[in-house]
PDB file of C-alpha atoms in Angstrom:
ATOM      1  CA  MET A 130      90.552  28.371  40.257  1.00  0.00           C
ATOM      2  CA  ALA A 131      88.330  27.160  37.462  1.00  0.00           C
ATOM      3  CA  ILE A 132      85.916  24.314  38.014  1.00  0.00           C
ATOM      4  CA  GLY A 133      85.704  21.764  35.248  1.00  0.00           C
ATOM      5  CA  GLU A 134      87.665  19.175  33.307  1.00  0.00           C
ATOM      6  CA  THR A 135      91.212  19.885  32.195  1.00  0.00           C
ATOM      7  CA  THR A 136      91.699  19.098  28.513  1.00  0.00           C
ATOM      8  CA  ALA A 137      94.859  17.680  26.905  1.00  0.00           C
ATOM      9  CA  ASN A 138      96.142  21.162  25.983  1.00  0.00           C
ATOM     10  CA  GLY A 139      95.743  22.426  29.581  1.00  0.00           C
ATOM     11  CA  THR A 140      92.578  24.484  29.153  1.00  0.00           C
ATOM     12  CA  VAL A 141      89.688  24.032  31.542  1.00  0.00           C
ATOM     13  CA  LYS A 142      86.431  22.880  30.016  1.00  0.00           C
ATOM     14  CA  PRO A 143      83.538  24.008  32.255  1.00  0.00           C
ATOM     15  CA  LEU A 144      81.288  21.302  33.642  1.00  0.00           C
ATOM     16  CA  LEU A 145      78.204  23.436  33.124  1.00  0.00           C
ATOM     17  CA  SER A 146      77.694  25.131  29.815  1.00  0.00           C
ATOM     18  CA  ASN A 147      74.842  27.243  28.490  1.00  0.00           C
ATOM     19  CA  LYS A 148      75.343  25.824  24.984  1.00  0.00           C
ATOM     20  CA  GLY A 149      73.787  22.432  25.686  1.00  0.00           C
ATOM     21  CA  LYS A 150      71.250  23.690  28.188  1.00  0.00           C
ATOM     22  CA  ASN A 151      67.830  22.103  27.790  1.00  0.00           C
ATOM     23  CA  ARG A 152      65.129  24.658  27.236  1.00  0.00           C
ATOM     24  CA  VAL A 153      61.712  23.882  28.689  1.00  0.00           C
ATOM     25  CA  PRO A 154      58.903  24.568  26.213  1.00  0.00           C
ATOM     26  CA  LEU A 155      56.524  27.231  27.476  1.00  0.00           C
ATOM     27  CA  ARG A 156      53.498  24.979  26.956  1.00  0.00           C
ATOM     28  CA  ALA A 157      55.032  22.223  29.111  1.00  0.00           C
ATOM     29  CA  LEU A 158      56.010  24.733  31.790  1.00  0.00           C
ATOM     30  CA  ALA A 159      52.436  26.066  31.823  1.00  0.00           C
ATOM     31  CA  ARG A 160      51.072  22.531  32.312  1.00  0.00           C
ATOM     32  CA  VAL A 161      53.363  21.885  35.248  1.00  0.00           C
ATOM     33  CA  SER A 162      52.495  25.289  36.713  1.00  0.00           C
ATOM     34  CA  LEU A 163      48.813  24.340  36.755  1.00  0.00           C
ATOM     35  CA  VAL A 164      49.632  22.137  39.734  1.00  0.00           C
ATOM     36  CA  ALA A 165      50.644  25.285  41.630  1.00  0.00           C
ATOM     37  CA  VAL A 166      47.376  26.913  40.587  1.00  0.00           C
ATOM     38  CA  GLY A 167      45.505  23.959  42.077  1.00  0.00           C
ATOM     39  CA  VAL A 168      47.413  24.265  45.347  1.00  0.00           C
ATOM     40  CA  GLN A 169      46.577  27.953  45.595  1.00  0.00           C
ATOM     41  CA  PHE A 170      42.940  27.133  44.821  1.00  0.00           C
ATOM     42  CA  GLY A 171      42.986  24.681  47.741  1.00  0.00           C
ATOM     43  CA  TRP A 172      44.327  27.346  50.097  1.00  0.00           C
ATOM     44  CA  ALA A 173      41.764  29.898  48.883  1.00  0.00           C
ATOM     45  CA  LEU A 174      39.004  27.360  49.381  1.00  0.00           C
ATOM     46  CA  GLN A 175      40.147  26.704  52.907  1.00  0.00           C
ATOM     47  CA  LEU A 176      40.445  30.389  53.760  1.00  0.00           C
ATOM     48  CA  SER A 177      36.984  31.162  52.441  1.00  0.00           C
ATOM     49  CA  LEU A 178      35.297  28.165  54.121  1.00  0.00           C
ATOM     50  CA  LEU A 179      36.156  28.477  57.753  1.00  0.00           C
ATOM     51  CA  THR A 180      34.427  31.488  59.236  1.00  0.00           C
ATOM     52  CA  PRO A 181      31.061  31.348  57.417  1.00  0.00           C
ATOM     53  CA  TYR A 182      30.662  27.614  57.845  1.00  0.00           C
ATOM     54  CA  VAL A 183      31.773  27.742  61.471  1.00  0.00           C
ATOM     55  CA  GLN A 184      29.014  30.264  62.134  1.00  0.00           C
ATOM     56  CA  GLU A 185      26.459  28.186  60.245  1.00  0.00           C
ATOM     57  CA  LEU A 186      27.267  25.114  62.336  1.00  0.00           C
ATOM     58  CA  GLY A 187      26.914  27.118  65.528  1.00  0.00           C
ATOM     59  CA  ILE A 188      30.534  27.059  66.652  1.00  0.00           C
ATOM     60  CA  PRO A 189      31.272  30.181  68.715  1.00  0.00           C
ATOM     61  CA  HIS A 190      33.269  32.683  66.689  1.00  0.00           C
ATOM     62  CA  THR A 191      36.005  32.781  69.331  1.00  0.00           C
ATOM     63  CA  TRP A 192      36.659  29.055  68.811  1.00  0.00           C
ATOM     64  CA  ALA A 193      37.470  29.609  65.125  1.00  0.00           C
ATOM     65  CA  SER A 194      40.958  30.794  66.084  1.00  0.00           C
ATOM     66  CA  TYR A 195      41.628  27.429  67.735  1.00  0.00           C
ATOM     67  CA  ILE A 196      40.607  25.663  64.557  1.00  0.00           C
ATOM     68  CA  TRP A 197      43.029  27.904  62.651  1.00  0.00           C
ATOM     69  CA  LEU A 198      45.892  26.573  64.776  1.00  0.00           C
ATOM     70  CA  CYS A 199      46.042  23.604  62.439  1.00  0.00           C
ATOM     71  CA  GLY A 200      47.689  25.784  59.788  1.00  0.00           C
ATOM     72  CA  PRO A 201      50.926  26.641  61.546  1.00  0.00           C
ATOM     73  CA  ILE A 202      51.134  23.283  63.311  1.00  0.00           C
ATOM     74  CA  SER A 203      50.605  21.171  60.208  1.00  0.00           C
ATOM     75  CA  GLY A 204      52.848  23.412  58.113  1.00  0.00           C
ATOM     76  CA  MET A 205      55.629  23.164  60.664  1.00  0.00           C
ATOM     77  CA  LEU A 206      55.383  19.366  60.758  1.00  0.00           C
ATOM     78  CA  MET A 207      54.257  18.329  57.285  1.00  0.00           C
ATOM     79  CA  GLN A 208      56.295  20.567  54.978  1.00  0.00           C
ATOM     80  CA  PRO A 209      59.742  19.364  56.132  1.00  0.00           C
ATOM     81  CA  LEU A 210      58.600  15.746  56.502  1.00  0.00           C
ATOM     82  CA  ILE A 211      56.981  15.524  53.071  1.00  0.00           C
ATOM     83  CA  GLY A 212      59.840  17.500  51.515  1.00  0.00           C
ATOM     84  CA  HIS A 213      62.388  15.043  52.894  1.00  0.00           C
ATOM     85  CA  CYS A 214      60.321  12.046  51.829  1.00  0.00           C
ATOM     86  CA  SER A 215      59.801  13.375  48.306  1.00  0.00           C
ATOM     87  CA  ASP A 216      63.530  14.117  47.972  1.00  0.00           C
ATOM     88  CA  GLN A 217      64.279  10.482  48.823  1.00  0.00           C
ATOM     89  CA  CYS A 218      61.459   8.939  46.765  1.00  0.00           C
ATOM     90  CA  VAL A 219      62.470   6.543  43.979  1.00  0.00           C
ATOM     91  CA  SER A 220      59.027   5.840  42.535  1.00  0.00           C
ATOM     92  CA  LYS A 221      58.628   4.968  38.864  1.00  0.00           C
ATOM     93  CA  TRP A 222      56.347   8.043  38.600  1.00  0.00           C
ATOM     94  CA  GLY A 223      59.099  10.359  39.801  1.00  0.00           C
ATOM     95  CA  ARG A 224      60.037  11.874  43.123  1.00  0.00           C
ATOM     96  CA  ARG A 225      57.227  14.403  43.434  1.00  0.00           C
ATOM     97  CA  ARG A 226      54.201  13.051  41.596  1.00  0.00           C
ATOM     98  CA  PRO A 227      53.169  10.363  44.139  1.00  0.00           C
ATOM     99  CA  PHE A 228      52.982  13.012  46.863  1.00  0.00           C
ATOM    100  CA  ILE A 229      51.088  15.417  44.611  1.00  0.00           C
ATOM    101  CA  VAL A 230      48.534  12.746  43.654  1.00  0.00           C
ATOM    102  CA  THR A 231      48.142  11.612  47.277  1.00  0.00           C
ATOM    103  CA  GLY A 232      47.736  15.193  48.484  1.00  0.00           C
ATOM    104  CA  ALA A 233      45.189  15.914  45.754  1.00  0.00           C
ATOM    105  CA  GLY A 234      43.204  12.821  46.749  1.00  0.00           C
ATOM    106  CA  PHE A 235      43.122  13.967  50.361  1.00  0.00           C
ATOM    107  CA  VAL A 236      42.053  17.462  49.270  1.00  0.00           C
ATOM    108  CA  ILE A 237      39.094  15.938  47.440  1.00  0.00           C
ATOM    109  CA  LEU A 238      38.219  13.775  50.455  1.00  0.00           C
ATOM    110  CA  ALA A 239      38.506  16.741  52.842  1.00  0.00           C
ATOM    111  CA  VAL A 240      36.426  19.085  50.693  1.00  0.00           C
ATOM    112  CA  LEU A 241      33.669  16.487  50.398  1.00  0.00           C
ATOM    113  CA  THR A 242      33.808  15.863  54.151  1.00  0.00           C
ATOM    114  CA  ILE A 243      33.547  19.580  54.887  1.00  0.00           C
ATOM    115  CA  ALA A 244      30.787  20.121  52.339  1.00  0.00           C
ATOM    116  CA  PHE A 245      28.639  17.320  53.726  1.00  0.00           C
ATOM    117  CA  SER A 246      29.561  17.596  57.417  1.00  0.00           C
ATOM    118  CA  ALA A 247      26.111  18.884  58.383  1.00  0.00           C
ATOM    119  CA  ASP A 248      24.400  16.087  56.421  1.00  0.00           C
ATOM    120  CA  ILE A 249      26.708  13.455  57.912  1.00  0.00           C
ATOM    121  CA  GLY A 250      26.029  14.906  61.364  1.00  0.00           C
ATOM    122  CA  TYR A 251      22.272  14.661  60.811  1.00  0.00           C
ATOM    123  CA  ALA A 252      22.677  11.069  59.644  1.00  0.00           C
ATOM    124  CA  LEU A 253      24.567  10.315  62.857  1.00  0.00           C
ATOM    125  CA  GLY A 254      21.915  11.871  65.107  1.00  0.00           C
ATOM    126  CA  ASP A 255      22.357  15.654  65.139  1.00  0.00           C
ATOM    127  CA  THR A 256      19.316  17.934  65.340  1.00  0.00           C
ATOM    128  CA  LEU A 257      18.687  21.414  63.991  1.00  0.00           C
ATOM    129  CA  ILE A 258      19.398  22.835  67.436  1.00  0.00           C
ATOM    130  CA  SER A 259      22.463  20.800  68.410  1.00  0.00           C
ATOM    131  CA  ARG A 260      25.112  19.703  65.889  1.00  0.00           C
ATOM    132  CA  PRO A 261      28.105  18.344  67.815  1.00  0.00           C
ATOM    133  CA  ARG A 262      28.789  15.521  65.338  1.00  0.00           C
ATOM    134  CA  ALA A 263      28.711  17.874  62.358  1.00  0.00           C
ATOM    135  CA  ILE A 264      31.134  20.195  64.149  1.00  0.00           C
ATOM    136  CA  ILE A 265      33.556  17.342  64.856  1.00  0.00           C
ATOM    137  CA  ILE A 266      33.321  16.142  61.247  1.00  0.00           C
ATOM    138  CA  PHE A 267      33.845  19.687  59.952  1.00  0.00           C
ATOM    139  CA  VAL A 268      36.891  20.293  62.157  1.00  0.00           C
ATOM    140  CA  ALA A 269      38.390  16.915  61.178  1.00  0.00           C
ATOM    141  CA  GLY A 270      37.785  17.658  57.497  1.00  0.00           C
ATOM    142  CA  PHE A 271      39.281  21.117  57.885  1.00  0.00           C
ATOM    143  CA  TRP A 272      42.437  19.708  59.485  1.00  0.00           C
ATOM    144  CA  VAL A 273      42.720  17.047  56.767  1.00  0.00           C
ATOM    145  CA  LEU A 274      42.356  19.804  54.149  1.00  0.00           C
ATOM    146  CA  ASP A 275      45.173  21.756  55.774  1.00  0.00           C
ATOM    147  CA  LEU A 276      47.395  18.677  55.980  1.00  0.00           C
ATOM    148  CA  ALA A 277      46.626  17.817  52.347  1.00  0.00           C
ATOM    149  CA  ASN A 278      47.402  21.351  51.176  1.00  0.00           C
ATOM    150  CA  ASN A 279      50.714  21.202  53.016  1.00  0.00           C
ATOM    151  CA  THR A 280      51.388  17.772  51.513  1.00  0.00           C
ATOM    152  CA  LEU A 281      50.841  19.230  48.045  1.00  0.00           C
ATOM    153  CA  GLN A 282      52.666  22.508  48.370  1.00  0.00           C
ATOM    154  CA  GLY A 283      56.252  21.356  48.992  1.00  0.00           C
ATOM    155  CA  PRO A 284      56.435  18.690  46.259  1.00  0.00           C
ATOM    156  CA  CYS A 285      54.626  21.017  43.853  1.00  0.00           C
ATOM    157  CA  ARG A 286      57.236  23.742  44.263  1.00  0.00           C
ATOM    158  CA  ALA A 287      60.027  21.189  44.084  1.00  0.00           C
ATOM    159  CA  LEU A 288      58.532  19.704  40.897  1.00  0.00           C
ATOM    160  CA  LEU A 289      58.599  23.142  39.286  1.00  0.00           C
ATOM    161  CA  ALA A 290      62.221  23.559  40.307  1.00  0.00           C
ATOM    162  CA  ASP A 291      63.121  20.046  39.095  1.00  0.00           C
ATOM    163  CA  PHE A 292      61.337  20.608  35.805  1.00  0.00           C
ATOM    164  CA  THR A 293      63.002  23.894  34.975  1.00  0.00           C
ATOM    165  CA  GLY A 294      66.436  22.817  36.150  1.00  0.00           C
TER     166      GLY A 294
END
């Protein structure tokens, strides 16, 4: 059984045809793919930050695995939620772009929080010997970074799929 419209002479005209297919220019596809590069940069940044900075702040190495729990937990919760929300979005900027911009903003906020967690901790009363506030700020920033990366990843992949058709 053919799928399509039946013409006056009884032939079936396919609904989808390769003749009128829109081709995506390579330059435009490369620009959209840069979003995916940014997401992967965010993940690489997160992976490279944890262990050395945890040790510098004085967190016991065994506790680092508990901090890493945020990855599977946030991925399990955020990816489907953000994916559903971006599928339903009717923004004037498109379905995916508001989530990508929001996620990117949170990545910037999280990276700055992580980078300056020791300084913020000192400003709030930490000493060179004891840094509980810096540790809390670092862990919070790390979790926000993971949530932001998960917020970015789903809409970014969907945008690539939407763009290429």
